Amino acid sequence: MHEFNLIQKYFTWENPPVDVITAVGDDAAVMGIPADQQLVTSIDTLISGVHFPKETSAHAIGYKALAVSLSDLAAMGATPKWFTLALTLPEIDQSWLHSFSLGLKTLAQEYQCFLVGGDTTKGSLSISIQVMGLVNTGSALLRSGAKSGDKIYVTGTLGDANAGLDSLLNGSKILASEAREFCHRRLNYPTPRLNESFVIKDLASSCIDLSDGLLQDLSHILNASKVGAELDLSQLPLSPALKALDTPKSLSYVLAGGDDYELLFTLPEENEYKLLTEMGDRVTCIGSIAKDIDGIVDKAGKHLESSGYNHFYEAKI
Ligand code: ADP
Ligand code: MG
């Protein structure tokens, strides 16, 4: 199959939205941006064996590659619009391409993000997706807005993906079979929290998506905002799968694990009521921001060191 036919068959989508003037097929894509909006863009690369296990299905790879990029738009409070795809393939495998493009399209249609172009090359399997989204001018949600007294919240449950990865790569048997399946799904099919972002963006003072573990990602907000944080470790939202584990183990998955793609955000206390009215138990308060704390401490005042994202990897607290 020629590269041109491959692009035509798998990556030339029908019915482009009206703001897409030219998509796949010209030298570059042309899109219209309303005068009162700003463009928000982010790119992520997934490399086989580094960012996902080699055995991952093509469908999951397509889904996840777009999900992790959409998650960055969610963290900025942006509405997804378009994306480009740079695909490096070791060979042309039609059944792989079919599943990959289905996984990609499923998520793209759910959040109405249209494929407008890309690049296709030969080499070790790698997928780069650049997403583009829009915000009302001046309203992008940044990492730098956290203030002393703000509450720290997260969406969803934490640590599931890292537990799933540990079981896949290290053969860890600590999860029961149903729990293992749940965690594998959380690893392979992360949900970009765009619906949640839609509510959070008008209430939060800062936001980040959790890709490298809670401590590391929280520290990005703290550094950008020049504040510290106290975490209540007893309040970390855990799925039943992680609740069934020893506390040190589940804590290590949450604090130093990666790939959650939940949102971590701060908000002034006066917005809490509104947040909880709209989001209920889809969000959990896990701590608060303070100017006089250096870094991150627990309720007892003990410093929590950010060991960063462990490539699965000997998660340490
Ligand atoms: P050029 O040589 O002008 O860069 P290419 O042959 O790389 O053109 O691509 C031809 C067209 O196909 C372009 O519009 C490009 O955006 C699109 N394209 C190439 N690869 C992909 C892909 N993997 N997904 C979507 N569009 C692609
Ligand atoms: Mg090209």
Tab-separated table of C-alpha atoms and ligand atoms in Angstrom:
chain	number	residue	atom	x	y	z
A	1	MET	CA	0.000	0.000	0.000
A	2	HIS	CA	1.322	3.407	-0.962
A	3	GLU	CA	1.612	6.103	1.734
A	4	PHE	CA	-0.869	8.234	-0.174
A	5	ASN	CA	-3.508	5.487	-0.123
A	6	LEU	CA	-2.876	4.836	3.532
A	7	ILE	CA	-3.545	8.480	4.400
A	8	GLN	CA	-6.601	8.464	2.168
A	9	LYS	CA	-8.032	5.288	3.697
A	10	TYR	CA	-7.377	5.805	7.404
A	11	PHE	CA	-6.747	9.470	8.054
A	12	THR	CA	-8.913	11.454	5.648
A	13	TRP	CA	-12.099	11.991	7.580
A	14	GLU	CA	-15.438	12.929	6.117
A	15	ASN	CA	-17.653	15.845	7.071
A	16	PRO	CA	-15.144	18.387	8.371
A	17	PRO	CA	-16.661	21.035	10.662
A	18	VAL	CA	-17.306	24.459	9.099
A	19	ASP	CA	-14.274	26.056	10.778
A	20	VAL	CA	-11.975	23.688	8.843
A	21	ILE	CA	-11.246	25.393	5.546
A	22	THR	CA	-8.650	22.888	4.307
A	23	ALA	CA	-7.670	19.636	6.033
A	24	VAL	CA	-5.769	16.516	4.892
A	25	GLY	CA	-4.676	16.734	1.251
A	26	ASP	CA	-3.068	20.142	0.950
A	27	ASP	CA	0.400	21.203	2.123
A	28	ALA	CA	-1.015	22.509	5.401
A	29	ALA	CA	-4.366	22.781	7.149
A	30	VAL	CA	-6.328	26.032	7.414
A	31	MET	CA	-8.781	26.686	10.241
A	32	GLY	CA	-10.864	29.680	11.258
A	33	ILE	CA	-10.587	31.160	14.760
A	34	PRO	CA	-13.293	33.498	16.135
A	35	ALA	CA	-12.008	37.001	16.917
A	36	ASP	CA	-12.722	36.762	20.658
A	37	GLN	CA	-10.893	33.444	21.173
A	38	GLN	CA	-7.294	32.344	21.632
A	39	LEU	CA	-5.592	29.235	20.235
A	40	VAL	CA	-4.296	26.721	22.820
A	41	THR	CA	-2.011	23.983	21.527
A	42	SER	CA	-0.043	21.058	22.939
A	43	ILE	CA	1.883	18.093	21.536
A	44	ASP	CA	2.725	14.709	23.057
A	45	THR	CA	4.696	11.783	21.692
A	46	LEU	CA	4.115	8.175	22.659
A	47	ILE	CA	6.952	5.744	21.903
A	48	SER	CA	6.360	2.001	21.929
A	49	GLY	CA	8.050	0.361	24.917
A	50	VAL	CA	8.564	3.695	26.652
A	51	HIS	CA	5.134	5.275	26.990
A	52	PHE	CA	3.110	2.118	26.495
A	53	PRO	CA	4.018	-1.581	26.726
A	54	LYS	CA	4.874	-3.149	23.351
A	55	GLU	CA	1.900	-5.553	23.664
A	56	THR	CA	-0.675	-2.717	23.841
A	57	SER	CA	-3.463	-3.123	21.279
A	58	ALA	CA	-3.545	-0.779	18.277
A	59	HIS	CA	-7.018	0.390	19.311
A	60	ALA	CA	-5.797	1.411	22.777
A	61	ILE	CA	-2.718	3.140	21.329
A	62	GLY	CA	-4.901	5.251	19.021
A	63	TYR	CA	-7.275	6.115	21.839
A	64	LYS	CA	-4.589	6.895	24.390
A	65	ALA	CA	-2.420	8.975	22.055
A	66	LEU	CA	-5.289	11.400	21.573
A	67	ALA	CA	-6.502	11.149	25.188
A	68	VAL	CA	-3.204	12.329	26.698
A	69	SER	CA	-3.137	15.357	24.394
A	70	LEU	CA	-6.785	16.199	25.061
A	71	SER	CA	-6.000	15.988	28.760
A	72	ASP	CA	-3.600	18.923	28.339
A	73	LEU	CA	-6.394	20.979	26.782
A	74	ALA	CA	-8.665	20.040	29.695
A	75	ALA	CA	-5.999	21.286	32.103
A	76	MET	CA	-5.972	24.640	30.301
A	77	GLY	CA	-9.752	24.950	30.309
A	78	ALA	CA	-9.734	24.845	26.497
A	79	THR	CA	-12.347	23.375	24.151
A	80	PRO	CA	-10.769	20.876	21.715
A	81	LYS	CA	-11.174	21.652	18.011
A	82	TRP	CA	-8.537	20.046	15.775
A	83	PHE	CA	-5.464	17.826	15.831
A	84	THR	CA	-2.584	16.676	13.656
A	85	LEU	CA	-0.985	13.229	13.749
A	86	ALA	CA	2.667	12.368	13.083
A	87	LEU	CA	2.866	8.612	12.760
A	88	THR	CA	6.063	6.568	12.489
A	89	LEU	CA	5.406	2.942	11.564
A	90	PRO	CA	7.820	0.008	11.263
A	91	GLU	CA	5.666	-1.474	8.468
A	92	ILE	CA	2.272	-1.028	6.833
A	93	ASP	CA	-0.011	-3.419	8.688
A	94	GLN	CA	-3.597	-2.844	7.559
A	95	SER	CA	-5.284	-4.568	10.470
A	96	TRP	CA	-3.142	-2.557	12.921
A	97	LEU	CA	-3.964	0.683	11.072
A	98	HIS	CA	-7.649	-0.166	11.013
A	99	SER	CA	-7.788	-0.694	14.801
A	100	PHE	CA	-5.537	2.277	15.521
A	101	SER	CA	-7.658	4.656	13.449
A	102	LEU	CA	-10.858	3.308	15.074
A	103	GLY	CA	-9.474	3.943	18.577
A	104	LEU	CA	-8.443	7.433	17.539
A	105	LYS	CA	-11.731	8.241	15.854
A	106	THR	CA	-13.886	6.970	18.720
A	107	LEU	CA	-12.378	9.506	21.103
A	108	ALA	CA	-12.107	12.268	18.498
A	109	GLN	CA	-15.820	12.022	17.756
A	110	GLU	CA	-16.756	11.957	21.414
A	111	TYR	CA	-15.048	15.314	21.986
A	112	GLN	CA	-15.496	16.701	18.473
A	113	CYS	CA	-11.824	17.113	17.696
A	114	PHE	CA	-11.160	16.834	13.947
A	115	LEU	CA	-8.025	15.378	12.295
A	116	VAL	CA	-6.730	18.094	9.959
A	117	GLY	CA	-3.331	16.756	8.880
A	118	GLY	CA	-0.159	14.958	9.784
A	119	ASP	CA	2.917	13.184	8.599
A	120	THR	CA	3.655	9.506	7.975
A	121	THR	CA	7.144	8.022	8.126
A	122	LYS	CA	8.878	4.648	8.494
A	123	GLY	CA	10.752	3.703	11.669
A	124	SER	CA	10.165	2.384	15.208
A	125	LEU	CA	6.542	2.823	16.259
A	126	SER	CA	5.919	6.321	17.575
A	127	ILE	CA	2.864	8.548	17.616
A	128	SER	CA	2.838	12.321	18.062
A	129	ILE	CA	-0.427	14.176	18.349
A	130	GLN	CA	-0.704	17.922	18.401
A	131	VAL	CA	-4.072	19.136	19.621
A	132	MET	CA	-5.497	22.592	19.122
A	133	GLY	CA	-8.301	24.112	21.146
A	134	LEU	CA	-9.862	27.456	21.936
A	135	VAL	CA	-10.448	29.576	25.027
A	136	ASN	CA	-12.188	32.917	25.410
A	137	THR	CA	-9.469	35.545	25.211
A	138	GLY	CA	-7.536	35.806	28.482
A	139	SER	CA	-9.309	32.911	30.197
A	140	ALA	CA	-6.833	30.019	29.863
A	141	LEU	CA	-6.376	28.197	33.170
A	142	LEU	CA	-2.701	28.390	34.178
A	143	ARG	CA	-0.460	26.660	36.712
A	144	SER	CA	0.518	29.976	38.251
A	145	GLY	CA	-2.731	31.113	39.868
A	146	ALA	CA	-2.782	29.181	43.181
A	147	LYS	CA	-3.113	31.418	46.274
A	148	SER	CA	-2.583	30.839	49.982
A	149	GLY	CA	-5.821	29.470	51.486
A	150	ASP	CA	-6.997	27.828	48.243
A	151	LYS	CA	-8.254	24.258	48.479
A	152	ILE	CA	-6.580	21.507	46.398
A	153	TYR	CA	-8.903	19.189	44.497
A	154	VAL	CA	-8.580	16.256	42.110
A	155	THR	CA	-11.032	14.579	39.750
A	156	GLY	CA	-11.664	10.816	39.701
A	157	THR	CA	-9.470	8.277	41.459
A	158	LEU	CA	-5.666	8.192	41.490
A	159	GLY	CA	-3.005	5.522	41.003
A	160	ASP	CA	-5.062	3.004	39.006
A	161	ALA	CA	-3.010	3.258	35.806
A	162	ASN	CA	0.296	2.852	37.638
A	163	ALA	CA	-1.033	-0.209	39.463
A	164	GLY	CA	-2.105	-1.613	36.084
A	165	LEU	CA	1.320	-0.929	34.617
A	166	ASP	CA	3.080	-2.583	37.541
A	167	SER	CA	1.006	-5.709	37.051
A	168	LEU	CA	1.708	-5.758	33.296
A	169	LEU	CA	5.428	-5.093	33.379
A	170	ASN	CA	6.552	-6.550	36.664
A	171	GLY	CA	3.969	-9.312	36.883
A	172	SER	CA	2.828	-7.926	40.230
A	173	LYS	CA	0.074	-10.227	41.480
A	174	ILE	CA	-1.275	-8.022	44.242
A	175	LEU	CA	-4.431	-7.040	42.328
A	176	ALA	CA	-7.365	-9.442	42.158
A	177	SER	CA	-8.336	-10.318	38.577
A	178	GLU	CA	-11.287	-7.930	38.310
A	179	ALA	CA	-9.239	-5.128	39.848
A	180	ARG	CA	-6.391	-5.881	37.456
A	181	GLU	CA	-8.695	-5.569	34.483
A	182	PHE	CA	-10.055	-2.267	35.774
A	183	CYS	CA	-6.511	-0.908	36.245
A	184	HIS	CA	-5.421	-2.048	32.775
A	185	ARG	CA	-8.377	-0.236	31.325
A	186	ARG	CA	-7.485	2.913	33.239
A	187	LEU	CA	-3.944	2.604	31.836
A	188	ASN	CA	-4.940	1.989	28.227
A	189	TYR	CA	-8.072	4.096	27.943
A	190	PRO	CA	-7.598	7.209	30.078
A	191	THR	CA	-10.551	9.615	30.107
A	192	PRO	CA	-9.555	13.196	29.294
A	193	ARG	CA	-11.465	15.237	31.892
A	194	LEU	CA	-12.946	17.705	29.416
A	195	ASN	CA	-16.480	17.621	30.826
A	196	GLU	CA	-15.107	18.308	34.295
A	197	SER	CA	-12.826	21.033	32.924
A	198	PHE	CA	-15.854	22.791	31.497
A	199	VAL	CA	-17.129	23.371	35.056
A	200	ILE	CA	-13.762	23.766	36.770
A	201	LYS	CA	-12.415	26.426	34.394
A	202	ASP	CA	-14.680	29.149	35.762
A	203	LEU	CA	-14.025	28.301	39.423
A	204	ALA	CA	-10.372	27.215	39.721
A	205	SER	CA	-7.331	29.414	40.344
A	206	SER	CA	-4.866	26.948	38.786
A	207	CYS	CA	-4.910	23.523	37.137
A	208	ILE	CA	-2.639	20.758	35.811
A	209	ASP	CA	-3.309	17.279	34.496
A	210	LEU	CA	-1.750	14.376	36.391
A	211	SER	CA	0.645	12.550	34.106
A	212	ASP	CA	3.756	12.087	36.257
A	213	GLY	CA	2.380	11.350	39.730
A	214	LEU	CA	0.636	13.566	42.258
A	215	LEU	CA	3.729	14.932	44.040
A	216	GLN	CA	5.611	15.872	40.915
A	217	ASP	CA	2.631	17.479	39.196
A	218	LEU	CA	1.513	19.335	42.324
A	219	SER	CA	5.037	20.693	42.678
A	220	HIS	CA	4.709	22.244	39.191
A	221	ILE	CA	1.707	24.238	40.422
A	222	LEU	CA	3.537	25.179	43.632
A	223	ASN	CA	6.645	26.362	41.785
A	224	ALA	CA	4.664	28.319	39.217
A	225	SER	CA	2.489	29.910	41.929
A	226	LYS	CA	5.303	30.352	44.516
A	227	VAL	CA	3.342	28.666	47.308
A	228	GLY	CA	3.433	25.408	49.326
A	229	ALA	CA	0.829	22.746	50.080
A	230	GLU	CA	-0.463	20.546	52.877
A	231	LEU	CA	-1.935	17.221	51.745
A	232	ASP	CA	-4.320	15.082	53.758
A	233	LEU	CA	-3.187	11.625	52.631
A	234	SER	CA	-6.255	10.028	54.220
A	235	GLN	CA	-8.442	11.882	51.709
A	236	LEU	CA	-6.774	10.674	48.476
A	237	PRO	CA	-9.551	9.251	46.282
A	238	LEU	CA	-8.913	5.538	45.681
A	239	SER	CA	-10.831	3.098	43.518
A	240	PRO	CA	-11.991	-0.148	45.178
A	241	ALA	CA	-9.074	-1.819	43.338
A	242	LEU	CA	-6.522	0.336	45.179
A	243	LYS	CA	-8.406	0.384	48.471
A	244	ALA	CA	-7.873	-3.375	48.618
A	245	LEU	CA	-4.057	-2.904	48.735
A	246	ASP	CA	-1.739	-2.095	51.667
A	247	THR	CA	-1.631	1.628	52.313
A	248	PRO	CA	2.106	2.049	51.498
A	249	LYS	CA	1.593	0.292	48.162
A	250	SER	CA	-1.475	2.273	47.093
A	251	LEU	CA	0.210	5.487	48.280
A	252	SER	CA	3.251	4.793	46.135
A	253	TYR	CA	1.027	4.293	43.068
A	254	VAL	CA	-0.758	7.575	43.765
A	255	LEU	CA	2.152	9.784	44.817
A	256	ALA	CA	4.876	8.632	42.441
A	257	GLY	CA	2.963	6.775	39.730
A	258	GLY	CA	1.944	8.277	36.432
A	259	ASP	CA	-0.614	8.162	33.648
A	260	ASP	CA	-3.672	9.131	35.726
A	261	TYR	CA	-4.802	11.982	33.439
A	262	GLU	CA	-7.028	13.291	36.202
A	263	LEU	CA	-7.107	17.036	36.837
A	264	LEU	CA	-5.431	18.570	39.884
A	265	PHE	CA	-6.675	22.079	40.584
A	266	THR	CA	-6.850	24.737	43.256
A	267	LEU	CA	-9.759	26.986	44.047
A	268	PRO	CA	-10.659	29.777	46.446
A	269	GLU	CA	-12.796	28.597	49.345
A	270	GLU	CA	-15.732	30.765	48.250
A	271	ASN	CA	-16.053	28.688	45.038
A	272	GLU	CA	-16.170	25.357	46.863
A	273	TYR	CA	-19.914	25.251	47.332
A	274	LYS	CA	-20.557	25.846	43.649
A	275	LEU	CA	-17.968	23.235	42.657
A	276	LEU	CA	-19.498	20.592	44.905
A	277	THR	CA	-23.036	21.445	43.791
A	278	GLU	CA	-22.067	20.861	40.168
A	279	MET	CA	-19.543	18.037	40.541
A	280	GLY	CA	-20.582	16.106	43.661
A	281	ASP	CA	-18.312	13.125	44.261
A	282	ARG	CA	-16.541	13.469	40.904
A	283	VAL	CA	-14.045	15.715	42.738
A	284	THR	CA	-12.238	15.304	46.061
A	285	CYS	CA	-10.518	17.855	48.298
A	286	ILE	CA	-7.049	16.531	49.193
A	287	GLY	CA	-5.421	19.515	50.869
A	288	SER	CA	-4.813	23.225	50.860
A	289	ILE	CA	-2.328	25.830	49.673
A	290	ALA	CA	-0.238	27.867	52.136
A	291	LYS	CA	2.353	30.550	51.532
A	292	ASP	CA	4.451	29.653	54.567
A	293	ILE	CA	4.962	25.967	53.645
A	294	ASP	CA	8.046	25.004	51.680
A	295	GLY	CA	7.103	22.285	49.178
A	296	ILE	CA	4.566	19.624	50.162
A	297	VAL	CA	3.863	18.382	53.703
A	298	ASP	CA	1.364	15.911	55.172
A	299	LYS	CA	-1.020	16.678	58.065
A	300	ALA	CA	1.771	15.924	60.557
A	301	GLY	CA	4.053	18.445	58.857
A	302	LYS	CA	6.347	15.770	57.350
A	303	HIS	CA	7.832	16.702	53.973
A	304	LEU	CA	6.746	14.503	51.072
A	305	GLU	CA	9.560	14.174	48.559
A	306	SER	CA	8.664	14.103	44.915
A	307	SER	CA	10.516	11.114	43.490
A	308	GLY	CA	8.992	11.866	40.107
A	309	TYR	CA	7.623	9.554	37.532
A	310	ASN	CA	9.141	6.112	37.935
A	311	HIS	CA	9.143	4.249	34.698
A	312	PHE	CA	7.400	1.501	36.592
A	313	TYR	CA	9.284	0.866	38.210
A	314	GLU	CA	10.193	0.937	41.779
A	315	ALA	CA	7.711	3.522	43.014
A	316	LYS	CA	9.039	4.974	46.287
A	317	ILE	CA	7.408	7.265	48.777
B	1	ADP	P1	3.957	17.074	2.238
B	1	ADP	O1	5.004	16.289	1.544
B	1	ADP	O2	3.408	18.230	1.480
B	1	ADP	O3	4.300	17.398	3.659
B	1	ADP	P2	2.626	14.644	2.937
B	1	ADP	O4	2.775	13.651	1.837
B	1	ADP	O5	3.468	14.512	4.137
B	1	ADP	O6	2.690	16.107	2.315
B	1	ADP	O7	1.102	14.656	3.396
B	1	ADP	C1	0.081	14.829	2.455
B	1	ADP	C2	-1.169	15.263	3.170
B	1	ADP	O8	-1.582	14.221	4.034
B	1	ADP	C3	-0.983	16.490	4.040
B	1	ADP	O9	-2.186	17.239	4.002
B	1	ADP	C4	-0.782	15.930	5.421
B	1	ADP	O10	-1.233	16.827	6.422
B	1	ADP	C5	-1.631	14.676	5.365
B	1	ADP	N1	-1.111	13.581	6.226
B	1	ADP	C6	0.037	12.892	6.121
B	1	ADP	N2	0.139	11.932	7.051
B	1	ADP	C7	-0.985	12.016	7.797
B	1	ADP	C8	-1.477	11.331	8.932
B	1	ADP	N3	-0.790	10.332	9.524
B	1	ADP	N4	-2.652	11.720	9.445
B	1	ADP	C9	-3.359	12.725	8.883
B	1	ADP	N5	-2.961	13.403	7.806
B	1	ADP	C10	-1.780	13.072	7.271
B	2	MG	MG	4.857	15.981	5.116
